[in-house]
PDB file of C-alpha atoms in Angstrom:
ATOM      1  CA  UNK W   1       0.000   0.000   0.000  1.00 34.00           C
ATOM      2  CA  UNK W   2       0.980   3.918  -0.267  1.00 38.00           C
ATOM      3  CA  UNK W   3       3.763   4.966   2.152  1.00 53.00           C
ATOM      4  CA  UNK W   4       2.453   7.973   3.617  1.00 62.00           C
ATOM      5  CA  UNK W   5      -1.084   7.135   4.614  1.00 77.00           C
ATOM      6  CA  UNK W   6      -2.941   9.690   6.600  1.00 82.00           C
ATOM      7  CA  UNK W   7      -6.261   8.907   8.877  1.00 85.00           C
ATOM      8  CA  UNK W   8      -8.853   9.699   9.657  1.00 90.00           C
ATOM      9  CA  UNK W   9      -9.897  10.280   5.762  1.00 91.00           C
ATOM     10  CA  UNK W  10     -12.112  13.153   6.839  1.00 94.00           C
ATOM     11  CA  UNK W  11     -12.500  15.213   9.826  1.00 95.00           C
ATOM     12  CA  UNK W  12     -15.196  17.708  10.876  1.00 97.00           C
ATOM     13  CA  UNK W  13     -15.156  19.900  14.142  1.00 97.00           C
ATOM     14  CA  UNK W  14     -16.003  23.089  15.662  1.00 97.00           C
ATOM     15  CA  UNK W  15     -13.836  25.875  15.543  1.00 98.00           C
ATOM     16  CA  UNK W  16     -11.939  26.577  18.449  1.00 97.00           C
ATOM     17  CA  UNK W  17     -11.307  23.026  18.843  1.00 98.00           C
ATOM     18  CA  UNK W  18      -7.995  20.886  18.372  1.00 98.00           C
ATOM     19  CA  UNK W  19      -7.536  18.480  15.122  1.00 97.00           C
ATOM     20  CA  UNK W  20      -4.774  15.511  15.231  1.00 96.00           C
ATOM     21  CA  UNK W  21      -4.182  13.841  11.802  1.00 95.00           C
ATOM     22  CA  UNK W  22      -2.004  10.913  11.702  1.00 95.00           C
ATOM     23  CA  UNK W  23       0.687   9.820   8.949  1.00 94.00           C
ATOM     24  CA  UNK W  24       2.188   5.870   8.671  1.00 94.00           C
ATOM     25  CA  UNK W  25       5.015   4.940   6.663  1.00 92.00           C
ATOM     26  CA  UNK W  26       6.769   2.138   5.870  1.00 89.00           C
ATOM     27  CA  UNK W  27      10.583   2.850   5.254  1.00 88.00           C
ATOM     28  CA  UNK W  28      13.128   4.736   6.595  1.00 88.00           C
ATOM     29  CA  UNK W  29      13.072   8.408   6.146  1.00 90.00           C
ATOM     30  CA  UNK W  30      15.011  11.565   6.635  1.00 90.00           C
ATOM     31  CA  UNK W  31      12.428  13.778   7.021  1.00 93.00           C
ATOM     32  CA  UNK W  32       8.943  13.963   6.651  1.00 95.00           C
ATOM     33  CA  UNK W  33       6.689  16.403   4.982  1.00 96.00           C
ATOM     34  CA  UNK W  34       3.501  18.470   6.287  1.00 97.00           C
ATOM     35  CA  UNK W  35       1.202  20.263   3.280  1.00 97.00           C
ATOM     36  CA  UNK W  36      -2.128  22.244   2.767  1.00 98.00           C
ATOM     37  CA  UNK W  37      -4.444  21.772  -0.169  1.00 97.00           C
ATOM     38  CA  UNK W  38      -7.030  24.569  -0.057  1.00 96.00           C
ATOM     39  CA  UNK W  39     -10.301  23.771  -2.243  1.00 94.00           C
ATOM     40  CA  UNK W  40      -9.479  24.420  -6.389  1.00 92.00           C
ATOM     41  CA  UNK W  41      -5.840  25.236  -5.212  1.00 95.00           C
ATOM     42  CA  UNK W  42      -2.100  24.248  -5.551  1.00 95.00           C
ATOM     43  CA  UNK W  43      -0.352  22.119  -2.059  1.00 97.00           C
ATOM     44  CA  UNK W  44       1.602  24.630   0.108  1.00 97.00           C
ATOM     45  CA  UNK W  45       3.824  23.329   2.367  1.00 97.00           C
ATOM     46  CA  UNK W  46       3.601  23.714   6.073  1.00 97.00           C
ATOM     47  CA  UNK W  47       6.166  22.188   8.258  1.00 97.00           C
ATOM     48  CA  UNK W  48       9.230  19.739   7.467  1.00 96.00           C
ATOM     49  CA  UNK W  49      10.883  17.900  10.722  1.00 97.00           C
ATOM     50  CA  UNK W  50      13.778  15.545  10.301  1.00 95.00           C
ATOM     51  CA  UNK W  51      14.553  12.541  11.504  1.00 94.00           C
ATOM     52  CA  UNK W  52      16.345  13.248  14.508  1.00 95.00           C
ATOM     53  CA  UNK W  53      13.957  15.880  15.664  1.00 96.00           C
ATOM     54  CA  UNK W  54      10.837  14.055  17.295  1.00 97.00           C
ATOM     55  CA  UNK W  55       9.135  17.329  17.693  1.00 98.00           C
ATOM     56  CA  UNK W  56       8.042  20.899  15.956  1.00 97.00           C
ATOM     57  CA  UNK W  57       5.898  23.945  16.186  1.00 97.00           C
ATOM     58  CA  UNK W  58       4.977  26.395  14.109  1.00 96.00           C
ATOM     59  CA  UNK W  59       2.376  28.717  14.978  1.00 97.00           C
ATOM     60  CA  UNK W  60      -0.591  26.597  15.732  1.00 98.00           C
ATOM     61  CA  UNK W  61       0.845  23.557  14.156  1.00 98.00           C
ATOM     62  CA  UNK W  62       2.941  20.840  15.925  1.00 98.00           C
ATOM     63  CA  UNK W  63       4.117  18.024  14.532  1.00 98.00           C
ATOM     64  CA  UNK W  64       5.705  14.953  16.203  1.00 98.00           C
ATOM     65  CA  UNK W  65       7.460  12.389  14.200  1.00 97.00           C
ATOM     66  CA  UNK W  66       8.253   8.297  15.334  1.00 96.00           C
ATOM     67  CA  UNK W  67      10.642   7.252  13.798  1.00 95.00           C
ATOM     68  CA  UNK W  68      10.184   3.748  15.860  1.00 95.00           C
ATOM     69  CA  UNK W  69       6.722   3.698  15.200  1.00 95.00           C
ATOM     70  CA  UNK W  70       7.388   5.262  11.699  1.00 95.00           C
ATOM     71  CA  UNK W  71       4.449   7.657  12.116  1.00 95.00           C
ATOM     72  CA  UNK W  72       3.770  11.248  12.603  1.00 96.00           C
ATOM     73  CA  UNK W  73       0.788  13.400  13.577  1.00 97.00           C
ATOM     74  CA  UNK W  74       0.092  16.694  12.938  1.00 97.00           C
ATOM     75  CA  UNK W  75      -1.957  19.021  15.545  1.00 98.00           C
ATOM     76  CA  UNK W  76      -3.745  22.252  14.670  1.00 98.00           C
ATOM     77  CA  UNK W  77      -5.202  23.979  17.696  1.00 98.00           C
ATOM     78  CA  UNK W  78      -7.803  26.661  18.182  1.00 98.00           C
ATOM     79  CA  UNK W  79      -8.993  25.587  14.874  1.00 98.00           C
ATOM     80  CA  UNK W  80     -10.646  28.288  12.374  1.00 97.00           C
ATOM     81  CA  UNK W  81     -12.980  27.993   9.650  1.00 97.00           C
ATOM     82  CA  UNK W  82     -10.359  29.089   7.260  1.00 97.00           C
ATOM     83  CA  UNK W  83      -8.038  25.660   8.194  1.00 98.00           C
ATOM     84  CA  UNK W  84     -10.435  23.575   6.156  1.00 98.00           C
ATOM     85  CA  UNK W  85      -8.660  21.622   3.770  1.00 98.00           C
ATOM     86  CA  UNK W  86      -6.620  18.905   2.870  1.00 97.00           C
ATOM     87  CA  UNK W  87      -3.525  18.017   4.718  1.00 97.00           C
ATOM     88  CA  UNK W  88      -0.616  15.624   3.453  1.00 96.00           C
ATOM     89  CA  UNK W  89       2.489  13.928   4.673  1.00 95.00           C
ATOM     90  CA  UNK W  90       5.008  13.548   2.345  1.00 95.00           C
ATOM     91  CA  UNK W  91       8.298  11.199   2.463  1.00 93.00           C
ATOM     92  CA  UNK W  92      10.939  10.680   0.212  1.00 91.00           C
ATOM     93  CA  UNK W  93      11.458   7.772  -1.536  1.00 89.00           C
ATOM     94  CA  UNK W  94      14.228   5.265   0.237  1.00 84.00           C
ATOM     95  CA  UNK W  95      17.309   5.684  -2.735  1.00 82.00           C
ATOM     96  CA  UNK W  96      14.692   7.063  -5.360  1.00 83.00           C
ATOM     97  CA  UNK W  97      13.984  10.580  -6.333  1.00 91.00           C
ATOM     98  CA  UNK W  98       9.975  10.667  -5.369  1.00 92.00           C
ATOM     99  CA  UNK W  99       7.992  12.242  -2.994  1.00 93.00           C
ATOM    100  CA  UNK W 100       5.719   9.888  -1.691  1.00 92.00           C
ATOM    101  CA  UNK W 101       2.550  11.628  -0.717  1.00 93.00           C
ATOM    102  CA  UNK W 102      -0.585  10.233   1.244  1.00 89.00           C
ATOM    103  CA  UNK W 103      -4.093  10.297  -0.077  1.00 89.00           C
ATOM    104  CA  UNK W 104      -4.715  13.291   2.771  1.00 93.00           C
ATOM    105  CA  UNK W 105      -7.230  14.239   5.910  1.00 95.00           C
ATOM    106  CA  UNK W 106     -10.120  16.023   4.729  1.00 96.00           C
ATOM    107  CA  UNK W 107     -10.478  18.675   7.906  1.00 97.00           C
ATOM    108  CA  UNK W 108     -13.615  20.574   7.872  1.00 97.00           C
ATOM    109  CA  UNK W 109     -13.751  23.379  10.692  1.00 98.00           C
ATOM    110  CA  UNK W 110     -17.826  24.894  11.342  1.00 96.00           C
ATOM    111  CA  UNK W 111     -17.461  28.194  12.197  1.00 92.00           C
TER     112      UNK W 111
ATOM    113  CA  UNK O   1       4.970  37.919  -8.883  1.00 64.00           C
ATOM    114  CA  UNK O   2       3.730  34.077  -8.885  1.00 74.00           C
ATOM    115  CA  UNK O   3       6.375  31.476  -7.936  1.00 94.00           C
ATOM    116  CA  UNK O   4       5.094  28.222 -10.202  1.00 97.00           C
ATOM    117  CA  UNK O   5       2.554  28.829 -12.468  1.00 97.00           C
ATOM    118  CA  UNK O   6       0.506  27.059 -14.904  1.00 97.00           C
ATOM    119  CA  UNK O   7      -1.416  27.990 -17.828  1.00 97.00           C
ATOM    120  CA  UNK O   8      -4.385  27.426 -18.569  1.00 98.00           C
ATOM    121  CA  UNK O   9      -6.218  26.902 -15.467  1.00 97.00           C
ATOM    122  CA  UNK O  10      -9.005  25.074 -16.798  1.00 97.00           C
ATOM    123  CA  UNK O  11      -8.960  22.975 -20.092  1.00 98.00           C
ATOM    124  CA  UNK O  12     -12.442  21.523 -21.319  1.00 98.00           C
ATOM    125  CA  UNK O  13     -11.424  19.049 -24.295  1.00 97.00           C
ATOM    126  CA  UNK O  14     -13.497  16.586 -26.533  1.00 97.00           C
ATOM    127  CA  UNK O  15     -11.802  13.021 -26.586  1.00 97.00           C
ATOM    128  CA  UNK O  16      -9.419  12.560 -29.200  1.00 97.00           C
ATOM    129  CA  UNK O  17      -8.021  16.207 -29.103  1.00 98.00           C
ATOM    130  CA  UNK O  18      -4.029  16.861 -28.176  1.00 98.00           C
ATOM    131  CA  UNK O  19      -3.576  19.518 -25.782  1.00 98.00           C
ATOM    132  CA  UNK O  20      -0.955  21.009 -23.613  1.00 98.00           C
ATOM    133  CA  UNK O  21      -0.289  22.636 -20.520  1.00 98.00           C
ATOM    134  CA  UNK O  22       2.323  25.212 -19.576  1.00 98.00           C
ATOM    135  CA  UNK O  23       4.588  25.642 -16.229  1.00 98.00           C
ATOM    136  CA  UNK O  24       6.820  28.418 -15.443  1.00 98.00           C
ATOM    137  CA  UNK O  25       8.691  29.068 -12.330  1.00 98.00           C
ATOM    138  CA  UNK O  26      10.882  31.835 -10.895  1.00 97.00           C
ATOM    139  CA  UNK O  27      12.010  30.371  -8.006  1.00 97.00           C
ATOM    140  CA  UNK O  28      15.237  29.721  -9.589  1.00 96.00           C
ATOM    141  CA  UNK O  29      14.834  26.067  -8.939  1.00 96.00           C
ATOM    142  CA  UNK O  30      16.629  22.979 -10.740  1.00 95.00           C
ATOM    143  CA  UNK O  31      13.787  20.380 -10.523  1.00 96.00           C
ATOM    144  CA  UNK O  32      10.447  20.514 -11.987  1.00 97.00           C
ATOM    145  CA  UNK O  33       7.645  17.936 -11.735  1.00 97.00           C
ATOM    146  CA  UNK O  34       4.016  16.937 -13.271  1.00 97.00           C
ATOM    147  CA  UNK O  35       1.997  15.209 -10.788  1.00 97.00           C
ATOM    148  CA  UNK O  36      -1.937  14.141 -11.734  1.00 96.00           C
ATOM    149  CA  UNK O  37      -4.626  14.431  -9.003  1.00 96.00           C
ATOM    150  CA  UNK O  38      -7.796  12.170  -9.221  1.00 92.00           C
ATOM    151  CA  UNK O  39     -11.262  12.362  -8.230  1.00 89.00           C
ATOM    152  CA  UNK O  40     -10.086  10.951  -4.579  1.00 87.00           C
ATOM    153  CA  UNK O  41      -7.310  13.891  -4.277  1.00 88.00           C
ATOM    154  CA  UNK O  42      -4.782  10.941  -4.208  1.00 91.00           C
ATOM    155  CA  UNK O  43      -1.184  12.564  -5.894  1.00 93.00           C
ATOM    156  CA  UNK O  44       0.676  11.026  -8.787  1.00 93.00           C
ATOM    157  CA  UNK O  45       3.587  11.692  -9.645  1.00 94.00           C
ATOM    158  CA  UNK O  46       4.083  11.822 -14.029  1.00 95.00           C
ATOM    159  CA  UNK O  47       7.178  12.858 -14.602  1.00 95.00           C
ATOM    160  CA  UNK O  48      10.215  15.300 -13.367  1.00 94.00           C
ATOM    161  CA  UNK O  49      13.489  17.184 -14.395  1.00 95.00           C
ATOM    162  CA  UNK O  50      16.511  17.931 -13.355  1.00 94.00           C
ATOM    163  CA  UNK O  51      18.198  21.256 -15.428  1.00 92.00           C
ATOM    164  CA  UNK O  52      16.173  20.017 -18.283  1.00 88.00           C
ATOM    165  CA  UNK O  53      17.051  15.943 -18.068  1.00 93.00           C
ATOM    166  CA  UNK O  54      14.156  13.929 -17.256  1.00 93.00           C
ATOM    167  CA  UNK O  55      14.462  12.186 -13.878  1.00 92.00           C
ATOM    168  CA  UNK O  56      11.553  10.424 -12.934  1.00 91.00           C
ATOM    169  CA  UNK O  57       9.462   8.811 -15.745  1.00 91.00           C
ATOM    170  CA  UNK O  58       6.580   7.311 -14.225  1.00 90.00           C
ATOM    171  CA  UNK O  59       4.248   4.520 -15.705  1.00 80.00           C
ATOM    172  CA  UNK O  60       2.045   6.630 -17.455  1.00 86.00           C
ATOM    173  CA  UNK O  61       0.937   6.644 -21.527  1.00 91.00           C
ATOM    174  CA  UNK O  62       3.340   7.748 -23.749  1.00 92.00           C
ATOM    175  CA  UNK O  63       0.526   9.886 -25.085  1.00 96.00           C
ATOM    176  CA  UNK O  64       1.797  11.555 -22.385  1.00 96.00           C
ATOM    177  CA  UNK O  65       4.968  13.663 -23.113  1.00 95.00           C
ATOM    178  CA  UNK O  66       6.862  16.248 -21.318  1.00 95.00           C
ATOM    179  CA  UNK O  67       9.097  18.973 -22.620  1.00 95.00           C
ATOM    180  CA  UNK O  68      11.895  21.256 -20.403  1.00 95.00           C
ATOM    181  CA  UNK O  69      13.194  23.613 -22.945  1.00 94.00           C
ATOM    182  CA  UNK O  70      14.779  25.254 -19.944  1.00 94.00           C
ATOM    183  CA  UNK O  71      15.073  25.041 -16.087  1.00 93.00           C
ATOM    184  CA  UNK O  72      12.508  27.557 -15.509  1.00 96.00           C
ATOM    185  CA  UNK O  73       9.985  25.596 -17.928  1.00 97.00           C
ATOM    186  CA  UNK O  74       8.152  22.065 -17.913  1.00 97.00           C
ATOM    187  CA  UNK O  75       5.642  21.983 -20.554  1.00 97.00           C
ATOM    188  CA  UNK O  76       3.014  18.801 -20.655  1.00 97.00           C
ATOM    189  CA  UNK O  77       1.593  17.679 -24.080  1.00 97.00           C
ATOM    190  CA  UNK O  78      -1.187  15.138 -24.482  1.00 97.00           C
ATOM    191  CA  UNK O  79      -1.785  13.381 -27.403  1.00 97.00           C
ATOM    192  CA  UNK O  80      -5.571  11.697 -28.042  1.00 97.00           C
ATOM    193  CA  UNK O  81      -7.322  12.562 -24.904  1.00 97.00           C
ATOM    194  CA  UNK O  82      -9.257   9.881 -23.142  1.00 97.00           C
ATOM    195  CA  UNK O  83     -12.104  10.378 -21.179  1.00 97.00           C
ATOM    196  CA  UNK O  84      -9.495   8.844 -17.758  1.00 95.00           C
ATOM    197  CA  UNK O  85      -7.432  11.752 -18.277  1.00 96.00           C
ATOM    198  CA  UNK O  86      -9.719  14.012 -16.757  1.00 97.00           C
ATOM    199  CA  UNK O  87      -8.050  15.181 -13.837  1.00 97.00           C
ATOM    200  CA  UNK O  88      -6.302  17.862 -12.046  1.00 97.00           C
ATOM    201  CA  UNK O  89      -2.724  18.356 -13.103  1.00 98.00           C
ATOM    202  CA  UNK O  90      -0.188  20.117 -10.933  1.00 98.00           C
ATOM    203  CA  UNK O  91       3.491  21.418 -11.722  1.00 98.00           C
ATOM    204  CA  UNK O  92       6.297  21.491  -8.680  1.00 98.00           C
ATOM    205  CA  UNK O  93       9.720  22.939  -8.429  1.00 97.00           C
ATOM    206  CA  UNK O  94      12.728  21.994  -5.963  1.00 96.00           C
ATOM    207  CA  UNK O  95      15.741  23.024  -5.902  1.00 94.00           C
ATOM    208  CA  UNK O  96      17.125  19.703  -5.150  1.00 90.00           C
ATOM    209  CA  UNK O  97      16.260  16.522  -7.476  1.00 89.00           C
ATOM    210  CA  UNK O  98      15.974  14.102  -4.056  1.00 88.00           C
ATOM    211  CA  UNK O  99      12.351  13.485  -2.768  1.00 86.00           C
ATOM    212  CA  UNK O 100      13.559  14.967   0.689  1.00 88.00           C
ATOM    213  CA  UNK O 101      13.123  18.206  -0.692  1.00 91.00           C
ATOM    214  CA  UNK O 102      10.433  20.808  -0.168  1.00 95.00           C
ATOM    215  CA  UNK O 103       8.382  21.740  -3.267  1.00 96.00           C
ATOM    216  CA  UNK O 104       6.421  24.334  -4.966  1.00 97.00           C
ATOM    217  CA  UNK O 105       3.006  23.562  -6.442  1.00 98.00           C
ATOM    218  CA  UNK O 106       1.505  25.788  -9.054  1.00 97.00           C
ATOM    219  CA  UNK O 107      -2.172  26.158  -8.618  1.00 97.00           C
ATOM    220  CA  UNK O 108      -3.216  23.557 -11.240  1.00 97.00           C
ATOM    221  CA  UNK O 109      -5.133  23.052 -14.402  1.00 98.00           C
ATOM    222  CA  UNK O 110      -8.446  20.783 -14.190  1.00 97.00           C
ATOM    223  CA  UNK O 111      -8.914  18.830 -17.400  1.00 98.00           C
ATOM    224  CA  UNK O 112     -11.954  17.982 -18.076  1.00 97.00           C
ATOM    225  CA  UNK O 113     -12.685  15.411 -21.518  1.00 97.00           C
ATOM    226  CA  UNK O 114     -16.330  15.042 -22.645  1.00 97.00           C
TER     227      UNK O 114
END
């Protein structure tokens, strides 16, 4: 299966409120890869953390990486309506040249 | 002042047609990709290049064929349009060619074949 799998698929909460999306994947990486699809728009990219680093904020967004576990999550807190999108991980490809990116959490924040 | 961009931004085709689709960046990046997004927003990567040598050919049609006629340009043509190319295709830069890298995305062209 993909390497870089997100869950839940979809998510829908309140804003104000905290969403946690989780990334699995299967071989050993460097660094992993946070990114933002808005609706009829291009991926921007959030957040990178490396291997070594098992934690990493930016603004509202933290990201924890296991390398053990080989997963990551990402947290957004005090959610707002205008986080709604898609969120991927993204790995590289062990000794290729790809980016390997998950099919994505659909987060829906209701204002 | 747009750093990847594509042209056009919506392309409504009749089966059988060739078409193509134009990137540009100005990031000053070496590495330039074609990735196809389906119905199901899962990413697939087409093709890339590296200072205008292709890098990563994917298992796609050969009616599919890219063209770098420099860094700062990956062009996509499509020969005899099938209805299962319908799809939203993005263009990426890097600067480096290794999948660790952070990239770019322009803001895509939807294809649509009737």
């Amino acid at each position: 299966s993909q390497q870089g799998e997100e869950d839940p698929q979809a998510l829908s909460i309140q804003e104000g409120e905290n969403a946690t999306m989780n990334c699995s994947y299967k071989t050993s990486i460097n660094n992993l890869q946070w990114y933002r699809q808005n609706s009829g728009r291009g991926l921007v990219h959030l957040i990178l953390i490396r291997s070594n680093e098992r934690e990493k904020h930016s603004g509202r967004l933290r990201v924890t990486l296991d390398t053990s576990k080989k997963s990551s999550s990402l947290l957004i807190t005090a959610s707002r309506a205008a986080d709604t999108a898609s969120y991927f991980c993204a790995t590289p490809e062990a000794g290729g040249f790809k980016t390997i990116f998950g099919a994505g959490t659909r987060l829906f924040v209701k204002a | 002042d747009t750093a990847v961009s594509q042209t056009p931004k919506y392309l409504v085709t009749q089966m059988g047609n060739d078409k193509s689709i134009k990137c540009e960046q100005n990031l000053g990046h070496d590495t330039m990709y074609w990735y196809k997004q389906d119905s199901k927003k899962f990413l697939k990567i087409m093709f890339s290049y590296n200072n205008k040598e292709l890098i990563i050919n994917e298992t796609v049609p050969n009616r599919f064929s890219p063209k770098s006629p420099d860094k700062a340009h990956l062009n996509l043509h499509i020969n005899s349009l099938e209805l299962g190319d319908s799809a939203v295709y993005f263009c990426a830069s890097s600067q480096d060619l290794r999948g660790w890298d952070t990239q770019y995305f322009g803001p895509g062209t939807r294809l649509t074949v009737l």
